[in-house]
Tab-separated table of C-alpha atoms in Angstrom:
chain	number	residue	atom	x	y	z
A	131	ARG	CA	-47.702	91.475	116.837
A	132	SER	CA	-47.145	90.030	120.150
A	133	LEU	CA	-45.954	86.156	118.490
A	134	ALA	CA	-43.766	88.387	115.755
A	135	ALA	CA	-42.033	90.114	118.545
A	136	ARG	CA	-41.085	86.511	119.881
A	137	LYS	CA	-39.587	86.012	116.392
A	138	PHE	CA	-42.029	83.553	115.934
A	139	PHE	CA	-42.356	84.995	112.175
A	140	THR	CA	-41.054	88.054	110.186
A	141	SER	CA	-42.410	91.570	109.834
A	142	ALA	CA	-43.157	90.541	105.832
A	143	ASP	CA	-45.514	87.513	107.096
A	144	LEU	CA	-47.101	90.386	109.735
A	145	ALA	CA	-48.134	92.559	107.092
A	146	GLY	CA	-49.149	89.527	105.105
A	147	PHE	CA	-52.014	89.192	108.198
A	148	VAL	CA	-52.545	93.187	108.519
A	149	TRP	CA	-53.618	93.206	104.768
A	150	GLY	CA	-56.071	90.450	105.172
A	151	GLN	CA	-57.632	91.882	108.237
A	152	ILE	CA	-57.726	95.306	106.285
A	153	LYS	CA	-59.796	93.294	103.695
A	154	PHE	CA	-61.755	91.805	105.989
A	155	ARG	CA	-63.003	95.411	107.867
A	156	LEU	CA	-63.371	96.394	104.372
A	157	GLY	CA	-65.242	93.855	102.632
A	158	GLY	CA	-66.307	92.410	105.758
A	159	ARG	CA	-66.542	88.697	105.163
A	160	GLU	CA	-62.944	86.474	105.227
A	161	ASN	CA	-62.541	85.511	101.702
A	162	LYS	CA	-61.808	81.471	102.286
A	163	GLU	CA	-58.685	81.280	100.296
A	164	ASP	CA	-57.371	83.734	102.809
A	165	ILE	CA	-58.567	81.852	105.952
A	166	LYS	CA	-57.011	78.935	104.289
A	167	THR	CA	-53.641	80.679	103.573
A	168	HIS	CA	-53.255	82.228	107.213
A	169	ARG	CA	-54.066	78.981	109.085
A	170	GLU	CA	-51.851	76.979	106.831
A	171	ARG	CA	-48.978	79.644	108.070
A	172	ALA	CA	-50.205	79.848	111.910
A	173	LEU	CA	-49.859	76.552	111.775
A	174	SER	CA	-46.406	76.180	109.995
A	175	PHE	CA	-45.079	78.669	113.333
A	176	VAL	CA	-46.685	76.617	115.842
A	177	ALA	CA	-45.076	73.248	114.562
A	178	GLY	CA	-42.415	72.085	117.074
A	179	ARG	CA	-43.362	74.256	119.739
A	180	THR	CA	-44.341	72.984	123.099
A	181	VAL	CA	-48.167	73.359	124.050
A	182	ALA	CA	-46.538	74.594	127.612
A	183	GLU	CA	-44.961	77.630	125.417
A	184	LEU	CA	-47.940	78.728	123.745
A	185	THR	CA	-50.146	79.269	126.945
A	186	SER	CA	-47.150	81.214	128.679
A	187	ILE	CA	-47.618	83.029	125.876
A	188	SER	CA	-50.822	83.584	125.334
A	189	GLU	CA	-50.736	84.769	129.152
A	190	GLU	CA	-48.726	87.300	128.246
A	191	ILE	CA	-50.711	88.442	124.846
A	192	TYR	CA	-53.694	88.769	127.011
A	193	ASP	CA	-52.058	91.349	129.279
A	194	GLU	CA	-50.695	93.510	126.942
A	195	LEU	CA	-53.180	92.858	124.159
A	196	MET	CA	-56.939	92.276	125.434
A	197	ALA	CA	-56.793	93.296	128.924
A	198	ASP	CA	-58.021	96.283	129.121
A	199	LYS	CA	-59.480	96.764	125.706
A	200	ILE	CA	-62.799	94.876	126.980
A	201	TRP	CA	-65.964	96.646	125.923
A	202	SER	CA	-67.476	97.685	129.401
A	203	GLY	CA	-70.969	97.176	128.336
A	204	THR	CA	-70.089	93.334	126.284
A	205	ARG	CA	-68.266	92.626	130.025
A	206	ALA	CA	-71.312	93.792	131.881
A	207	LEU	CA	-73.244	91.458	129.043
A	208	ALA	CA	-71.525	88.230	130.508
A	209	GLN	CA	-71.622	89.367	134.166
A	210	MET	CA	-75.833	89.962	133.838
A	211	HIS	CA	-75.417	86.011	133.161
A	212	LEU	CA	-73.298	84.716	135.450
A	213	ASP	CA	-74.633	86.745	138.472
A	214	ALA	CA	-78.363	85.499	137.330
A	215	GLY	CA	-76.581	82.033	137.998
A	216	GLN	CA	-76.190	80.888	134.132
A	217	ARG	CA	-73.107	79.657	132.486
A	218	VAL	CA	-71.504	81.744	129.549
A	219	TRP	CA	-69.036	80.055	126.931
A	220	LEU	CA	-66.213	81.928	124.526
A	221	VAL	CA	-67.164	80.581	120.988
A	222	THR	CA	-63.869	81.592	119.232
A	223	ALA	CA	-61.462	80.754	116.205
A	224	THR	CA	-59.344	81.439	118.212
A	225	PRO	CA	-56.896	78.460	119.670
A	226	ILE	CA	-58.056	77.178	122.441
A	227	GLU	CA	-55.402	77.852	124.426
A	228	LEU	CA	-55.875	81.034	124.236
A	229	ALA	CA	-59.082	81.182	124.372
A	230	ALA	CA	-58.812	79.253	127.924
A	231	ILE	CA	-57.039	82.142	129.239
A	232	ILE	CA	-59.481	84.515	127.829
A	233	SER	CA	-62.218	82.763	129.490
A	234	ARG	CA	-60.548	81.906	132.940
A	235	ARG	CA	-59.514	85.415	132.948
A	236	LEU	CA	-63.063	87.172	132.052
A	237	GLY	CA	-64.403	84.047	135.006
A	238	LEU	CA	-66.468	82.752	132.213
A	239	THR	CA	-67.780	79.070	132.251
A	240	GLY	CA	-65.330	77.590	129.617
A	241	ALA	CA	-64.428	78.381	125.975
A	242	LEU	CA	-64.839	76.377	122.619
A	243	GLY	CA	-62.048	77.367	120.284
A	244	THR	CA	-59.702	76.441	117.410
A	245	VAL	CA	-57.791	72.841	117.788
A	246	ALA	CA	-54.234	72.235	116.966
A	247	GLU	CA	-52.972	69.062	117.043
A	248	THR	CA	-50.414	67.931	119.670
A	249	ARG	CA	-47.864	64.791	120.479
A	250	ASP	CA	-46.169	64.897	123.892
A	251	GLY	CA	-47.117	68.473	124.745
A	252	VAL	CA	-45.918	69.791	121.072
A	253	TYR	CA	-47.069	71.226	118.234
A	254	THR	CA	-47.907	68.930	115.048
A	255	GLY	CA	-48.521	71.531	112.359
A	256	ARG	CA	-52.381	69.825	112.247
A	257	LEU	CA	-55.710	70.990	113.440
A	258	VAL	CA	-57.948	68.508	115.190
A	259	GLY	CA	-60.890	69.056	112.892
A	260	ASP	CA	-61.051	72.294	111.561
A	261	LEU	CA	-61.004	76.465	112.245
A	262	LEU	CA	-64.031	77.226	114.329
A	263	HIS	CA	-65.120	79.665	112.025
A	264	GLY	CA	-68.806	80.456	110.119
A	265	ARG	CA	-70.768	77.089	110.504
A	266	ALA	CA	-68.469	75.091	112.435
A	267	LYS	CA	-69.284	77.506	114.687
A	268	ALA	CA	-72.983	76.351	114.812
A	269	HIS	CA	-71.871	72.233	115.184
A	270	ALA	CA	-69.828	73.292	117.923
A	271	VAL	CA	-72.510	74.827	120.063
A	272	ARG	CA	-74.772	72.120	118.847
A	273	ALA	CA	-72.384	69.803	120.353
A	274	LEU	CA	-71.873	71.629	123.245
A	275	ALA	CA	-76.039	72.015	123.874
A	276	SER	CA	-76.121	68.078	123.452
A	277	ARG	CA	-73.036	66.820	125.873
A	278	GLU	CA	-74.551	69.770	128.244
A	279	GLY	CA	-78.243	68.778	127.863
A	280	LEU	CA	-78.868	72.552	127.256
A	281	ASN	CA	-82.258	73.674	125.199
A	282	LEU	CA	-80.917	76.550	122.279
A	283	LYS	CA	-84.333	77.653	122.429
A	284	ARG	CA	-83.489	79.002	126.072
A	285	CYS	CA	-79.713	80.032	124.458
A	286	THR	CA	-79.012	83.960	123.677
A	287	ALA	CA	-75.735	84.162	121.633
A	288	TYR	CA	-73.702	87.647	120.901
A	289	SER	CA	-71.743	88.135	117.734
A	290	ASP	CA	-70.285	90.986	116.137
A	291	SER	CA	-69.642	89.965	112.437
A	292	ALA	CA	-72.074	88.360	109.708
A	293	ASN	CA	-69.912	84.841	109.742
A	294	ASP	CA	-71.408	83.992	113.056
A	295	ILE	CA	-74.739	83.892	111.300
A	296	PRO	CA	-74.820	79.646	111.172
A	297	MET	CA	-74.396	80.108	115.465
A	298	LEU	CA	-76.325	83.121	115.712
A	299	SER	CA	-79.232	81.552	113.691
A	300	VAL	CA	-79.551	78.076	116.397
A	301	VAL	CA	-80.266	79.564	119.680
A	302	GLY	CA	-83.974	81.378	121.210
A	303	THR	CA	-82.374	85.094	121.263
A	304	ALA	CA	-79.439	86.673	118.899
A	305	VAL	CA	-77.996	89.557	119.496
A	306	ALA	CA	-75.780	91.372	117.080
A	307	VAL	CA	-72.689	93.464	119.418
A	308	ASN	CA	-71.202	96.396	117.777
A	309	PRO	CA	-72.038	94.501	114.116
A	310	ASP	CA	-70.565	94.549	111.276
A	311	GLY	CA	-72.469	95.859	108.151
A	312	GLY	CA	-73.457	92.752	107.509
A	313	LEU	CA	-74.769	91.342	110.208
A	314	ARG	CA	-76.551	94.604	111.296
A	315	ASP	CA	-78.869	94.425	107.669
A	316	VAL	CA	-79.495	90.513	109.256
A	317	ALA	CA	-80.269	91.623	112.671
A	318	ARG	CA	-82.598	94.279	111.149
A	319	ALA	CA	-84.266	91.898	108.874
A	320	ARG	CA	-84.990	89.604	111.328
A	321	GLY	CA	-85.797	91.064	114.223
A	322	TRP	CA	-82.075	90.685	116.151
A	323	GLU	CA	-81.490	92.941	118.949
A	324	ILE	CA	-78.718	95.434	117.896
A	325	ARG	CA	-76.709	97.013	120.552
A	326	ASP	CA	-73.837	98.788	120.159
A	327	PHE	CA	-70.931	100.340	122.760
A	328	ARG	CA	-68.788	101.903	119.941
A	329	THR	CA	-68.379	105.725	120.334
A	330	GLY	CA	-66.615	108.194	117.681
A	331	ARG	CA	-65.132	106.539	114.796
A	332	LYS	CA	-66.415	102.692	113.709
A	333	ALA	CA	-62.859	102.600	111.680
A	334	ALA	CA	-60.813	102.668	115.027
A	335	LYS	CA	-62.628	99.704	116.644
A	336	ILE	CA	-63.135	95.916	116.527
A	337	GLY	CA	-64.736	93.453	117.871
A	338	VAL	CA	-64.053	89.658	118.131
A	339	PRO	CA	-65.898	86.154	119.029
A	340	SER	CA	-69.438	85.479	120.363
A	341	VAL	CA	-69.751	83.383	123.524
A	342	LEU	CA	-72.453	80.623	124.103
A	343	GLY	CA	-73.480	79.120	127.663
A	344	ALA	CA	-76.255	77.635	130.212
A	345	GLY	CA	-77.895	79.385	132.649
A	346	ALA	CA	-79.918	77.116	136.084
A	347	LEU	CA	-83.131	79.363	135.762
A	348	ALA	CA	-82.723	80.905	132.012
A	349	GLY	CA	-82.093	78.262	130.332
A	350	ALA	CA	-79.179	78.913	128.270
A	351	VAL	CA	-77.372	82.223	127.922
A	352	ALA	CA	-74.768	83.195	126.072
A	353	ALA	CA	-72.234	86.695	125.987
A	354	GLY	CA	-70.230	88.351	123.578
A	355	MET	CA	-66.734	89.631	124.054
A	356	ALA	CA	-65.315	92.835	122.321
A	357	TYR	CA	-62.318	94.722	122.317
A	358	ARG	CA	-60.825	97.584	121.393
A	359	ARG	CA	-58.173	98.650	119.730
A	360	ARG	CA	-55.249	101.337	121.348
């Protein structure tokens, strides 16, 4: 919505994104072809734009659309880990520029996100690797653990989506936060903890990405963020 207001793409493009989101919310899983289409279109929108421009806009988007929608329960989970001296990482398919801003604004340790290729500070319209989504998140978490010297069995991961089951499955403690139907079913079957901070009509709520980190005392821990619509 914010990018459309800044003439990055048209109202018709925005309508396509909304339709894709509706299908995801109704079906509970993203369609691979939809993901591919949205990825290619999004990359075409940023091609030729500068990193500085996108970073500045991302700061504005956080203030306009995210800052006042963070669930107090999930914020408290992240803060609990931070207060215990543990590290908390945001792991999301969101572009790394926005992911880093969310992480910094919330005082988290860091973020992993989708990386768009740049050349001399300008986006080329290609990705470095692939979207940080589904199994790619699990691979990224393993790489983070290797780099940081973490024991994943002492990690906790939080998520709201069945698409994050691969990531949730590689840590010692998995927690479903405001889960969609698919994740709730898997969590119950596997004995994972379920936390739901939603009230009223669930259709009016959305959940956002999960987080992973490491702590000196408890080993590695993760905390998930969830956001609410206006």
